[in-house]
Coordinates of C-alpha atoms in Angstrom, one line a residue:
Chain S
A1 CA 2.6 6.5 -18.5
Q2 CA 2.7 7.0 -14.8
S3 CA 5.6 5.3 -13.0
V4 CA 7.6 5.2 -9.8
A5 CA 11.2 4.1 -9.4
Q6 CA 13.0 3.2 -6.2
P7 CA 16.5 2.7 -7.6
E8 CA 18.0 1.0 -4.6
D9 CA 16.8 -2.5 -3.5
Q10 CA 18.6 -2.1 -0.3
V11 CA 20.1 0.7 1.8
N12 CA 22.5 0.1 4.7
V13 CA 23.2 2.7 7.2
A14 CA 24.8 2.8 10.7
E15 CA 22.7 3.8 13.6
G16 CA 22.9 7.5 14.3
N17 CA 23.8 8.4 10.8
P18 CA 21.5 10.2 8.4
L19 CA 19.5 8.0 6.0
T20 CA 18.1 8.6 2.5
V21 CA 15.7 6.4 0.6
K22 CA 15.3 7.5 -3.0
C23 CA 12.2 7.8 -5.1
T24 CA 11.7 9.3 -8.6
Y25 CA 8.4 9.5 -10.4
S26 CA 6.7 10.2 -13.7
V27 CA 3.2 11.5 -14.0
S28 CA 1.4 13.6 -16.6
G29 CA 0.0 16.2 -14.2
N30 CA 0.7 17.4 -10.7
P31 CA 1.7 14.5 -8.4
Y32 CA 0.4 13.3 -5.1
L33 CA 3.3 11.5 -3.5
F34 CA 3.3 9.0 -0.6
W35 CA 5.8 7.1 1.6
Y36 CA 4.8 3.9 3.4
V37 CA 6.8 1.6 5.7
Q38 CA 6.3 -2.1 6.1
Y39 CA 7.7 -4.0 9.1
P40 CA 8.1 -7.8 8.9
N41 CA 4.7 -9.6 8.9
R42 CA 2.8 -6.3 9.0
G43 CA 0.8 -4.3 6.6
L44 CA 1.9 -1.0 5.1
Q45 CA 1.9 2.0 7.5
F46 CA 1.5 5.5 6.1
L47 CA 4.5 7.8 6.8
L48 CA 3.9 11.0 5.0
K49 CA 2.5 12.6 1.8
Y50 CA 3.0 15.6 -0.5
I51 CA -0.1 17.1 -2.1
T52 CA 0.8 20.7 -2.4
G53 CA 2.6 23.5 -0.6
D54 CA 5.9 23.3 1.2
N55 CA 8.4 21.1 -0.6
L56 CA 9.6 19.6 2.7
V57 CA 7.1 17.3 4.3
K58 CA 7.4 16.0 7.8
G59 CA 5.9 12.7 8.8
S60 CA 5.8 10.0 11.4
Y61 CA 8.7 8.7 13.4
G62 CA 11.0 11.6 12.6
F63 CA 10.9 11.0 8.8
E64 CA 10.7 13.8 6.2
A65 CA 10.7 13.9 2.5
E66 CA 11.6 16.6 0.0
F67 CA 9.6 17.1 -3.2
N68 CA 11.8 18.3 -6.0
K69 CA 9.8 19.0 -9.1
S70 CA 12.7 19.7 -11.5
Q71 CA 14.3 16.4 -10.6
T72 CA 10.9 14.6 -10.2
S73 CA 12.1 13.1 -7.0
F74 CA 10.6 12.6 -3.5
H75 CA 13.4 11.2 -1.4
L76 CA 12.7 10.0 2.2
K77 CA 15.1 11.2 4.8
K78 CA 15.8 11.0 8.5
P79 CA 18.6 12.9 10.3
S80 CA 19.6 10.1 12.7
A81 CA 18.7 6.4 11.9
L82 CA 17.5 4.0 14.5
V83 CA 17.9 0.2 14.4
S84 CA 14.1 0.1 14.7
D85 CA 13.8 1.9 11.4
S86 CA 14.9 -1.3 9.6
A87 CA 12.0 -2.2 7.4
L88 CA 10.7 -2.1 3.8
Y89 CA 9.9 1.4 2.4
F90 CA 7.5 2.0 -0.4
C91 CA 7.0 5.2 -2.5
A92 CA 3.7 5.7 -4.3
V93 CA 2.4 8.4 -6.7
R94 CA -0.8 9.3 -8.3
D95 CA -1.8 11.8 -10.8
A96 CA -3.8 14.7 -9.3
G97 CA -6.2 14.4 -12.2
N98 CA -9.0 11.9 -12.7
N99 CA -6.9 8.7 -12.4
R100 CA -7.0 8.0 -8.7
K101 CA -5.0 4.8 -8.8
L102 CA -1.8 4.7 -6.8
I103 CA 1.3 3.6 -8.6
W104 CA 3.7 1.8 -6.3
G105 CA 7.5 1.4 -6.3
L106 CA 9.1 -2.0 -5.7
G107 CA 10.2 -1.0 -2.3
T108 CA 13.6 -0.4 -0.7
S109 CA 14.8 -2.5 2.2
L110 CA 16.5 -0.4 4.8
A111 CA 18.9 -2.0 7.2
V112 CA 20.2 0.1 10.1
N113 CA 23.2 -1.5 11.8
P114 CA 24.0 -1.0 15.5
Chain P
E1 CA -3.2 -1.4 13.3
T2 CA -6.6 -1.5 15.0
G3 CA -7.9 0.9 12.3
V4 CA -8.1 -1.9 9.6
T5 CA -8.2 -5.5 10.7
Q6 CA -7.9 -8.6 8.6
T7 CA -8.7 -12.3 9.3
P8 CA -7.3 -14.8 9.1
R9 CA -3.7 -13.7 9.4
H10 CA -2.4 -16.9 7.9
L11 CA -4.2 -19.4 5.6
V12 CA -3.1 -22.6 3.9
M13 CA -5.5 -24.1 1.4
G14 CA -5.5 -26.7 -1.3
M15 CA -6.4 -25.9 -4.9
T16 CA -9.9 -27.3 -4.6
N17 CA -10.8 -25.5 -1.4
K18 CA -13.1 -22.5 -0.9
K19 CA -12.1 -19.9 1.7
S20 CA -12.8 -16.3 2.4
L21 CA -10.7 -13.4 3.6
K22 CA -12.3 -10.7 5.8
C23 CA -11.4 -7.1 6.2
E24 CA -13.0 -4.6 8.6
Q25 CA -12.2 -0.9 8.9
H26 CA -13.0 1.3 11.9
L27 CA -11.9 4.6 10.4
G28 CA -15.2 5.8 9.1
H29 CA -14.0 5.5 5.5
N30 CA -16.1 4.8 2.5
A31 CA -13.6 3.3 0.1
M32 CA -11.9 -0.1 0.5
Y33 CA -9.3 -2.0 -1.5
W34 CA -7.8 -5.4 -2.0
Y35 CA -4.1 -5.7 -2.9
K36 CA -1.8 -8.6 -3.7
Q37 CA 1.8 -8.4 -2.5
S38 CA 4.3 -10.8 -4.0
A39 CA 8.0 -10.8 -3.5
K40 CA 10.0 -8.8 -6.0
K41 CA 6.8 -7.4 -7.6
P42 CA 5.0 -4.1 -7.3
L43 CA 2.0 -4.0 -5.1
E44 CA -0.9 -5.1 -7.3
L45 CA -4.3 -3.4 -6.9
M46 CA -7.1 -6.0 -7.3
F47 CA -10.4 -4.4 -6.5
V48 CA -11.7 -1.0 -5.3
Y49 CA -15.1 -0.3 -3.7
N50 CA -16.5 3.1 -2.9
F51 CA -19.8 3.2 -0.9
K52 CA -20.2 -0.6 -1.5
E53 CA -20.0 -0.1 -5.3
Q54 CA -17.1 -1.8 -7.2
T55 CA -15.2 0.9 -9.0
E56 CA -12.2 -1.1 -10.2
N57 CA -11.5 -4.6 -11.1
N58 CA -7.9 -4.8 -12.2
S59 CA -8.3 -7.8 -14.6
V60 CA -8.4 -10.2 -11.6
P61 CA -9.1 -13.9 -12.4
S62 CA -12.6 -15.0 -11.5
R63 CA -11.3 -17.4 -8.9
F64 CA -11.1 -14.3 -6.7
S65 CA -14.5 -12.9 -5.9
P66 CA -14.9 -9.7 -3.8
E67 CA -17.9 -8.8 -1.7
C68 CA -18.6 -5.5 0.0
P69 CA -21.8 -5.6 2.1
N70 CA -21.2 -2.2 3.6
S71 CA -18.6 0.5 3.8
S72 CA -16.9 -1.1 6.8
H73 CA -16.5 -4.7 5.6
L74 CA -14.8 -6.2 2.6
F75 CA -14.5 -9.9 1.8
L76 CA -12.4 -11.8 -0.8
H77 CA -13.8 -15.2 -1.6
L78 CA -11.3 -17.7 -2.9
H79 CA -12.0 -20.9 -4.9
T80 CA -9.9 -23.2 -7.1
L81 CA -6.7 -21.1 -6.5
Q82 CA -3.4 -21.9 -8.1
P83 CA 0.0 -22.1 -6.3
E84 CA 1.0 -18.8 -7.9
D85 CA -1.8 -17.1 -6.0
S86 CA 0.3 -17.6 -2.8
A87 CA 1.0 -14.1 -1.6
L88 CA 0.2 -11.5 1.1
Y89 CA -3.2 -10.1 0.6
L90 CA -3.7 -6.6 1.9
C91 CA -6.8 -4.7 2.6
A92 CA -6.9 -0.9 2.7
S93 CA -9.4 1.9 3.2
S94 CA -9.6 5.6 2.4
Q95 CA -12.0 8.5 2.3
D96 CA -14.8 8.8 -0.2
L97 CA -13.3 8.6 -3.7
R98 CA -15.9 10.9 -5.1
L99 CA -14.4 13.8 -3.1
A100 CA -11.4 15.7 -4.4
G101 CA -8.5 14.9 -2.1
D102 CA -5.5 12.8 -1.5
E103 CA -7.3 9.5 -0.6
T104 CA -4.5 8.4 1.7
Q105 CA -4.9 4.7 2.1
Y106 CA -4.6 2.9 5.5
F107 CA -3.7 -0.8 5.4
G108 CA -4.5 -3.8 7.5
P109 CA -1.8 -6.3 8.5
G110 CA -2.6 -8.7 5.7
T111 CA -3.4 -12.3 5.2
R112 CA -0.5 -14.6 4.3
L113 CA -1.9 -17.1 1.9
L114 CA -0.3 -20.4 0.8
V115 CA -1.9 -22.4 -1.9
L116 CA -0.7 -26.0 -2.1

């Protein structure tokens, strides 16, 4: 069965420090992987995606994610966190085959402290 | 967030009321989605439409009735809801699901629904 795990409910990081939000997945075929961010009282905003090609994907607002097939991971990273990055982050995956449904993680709340 | 708009942003209704949520996308997409977001639960896909045709109904109770008159508009008609239906209802859109691709979904701001 396809699944996504975000093992941390909350991540705390000091402003200016690097941040990592973790995501692991399980799909039967090649994965399509996505990261979204949700600010308070807002919908989900697309950050970046991995479909194929370079394992390091760069996205919006200085975020990047690294696809690691052997570890079935797709961790979200940013070299220097901003207070404004504080939000809820969601990882999603879908099988590249016929099943086009996105499977969503539970979300990780990121708090960047000044 | 002007790409996908949702109205109303907030809604309070009694269990006997009938109301509708509206979603409109300005991205030229052909697929539209309704999701339910509740605290501490994964995002729940409710319905999917592609070119106005419903392609997915994820075992949603009949008190939720979707309508897609065209590729730009999506409605969710609500009647005799239960308090446990209180949640954030999100609309999303993407490219044509018949085409091979990643179908990145773009979301509206959501409607915060409270059922009393």
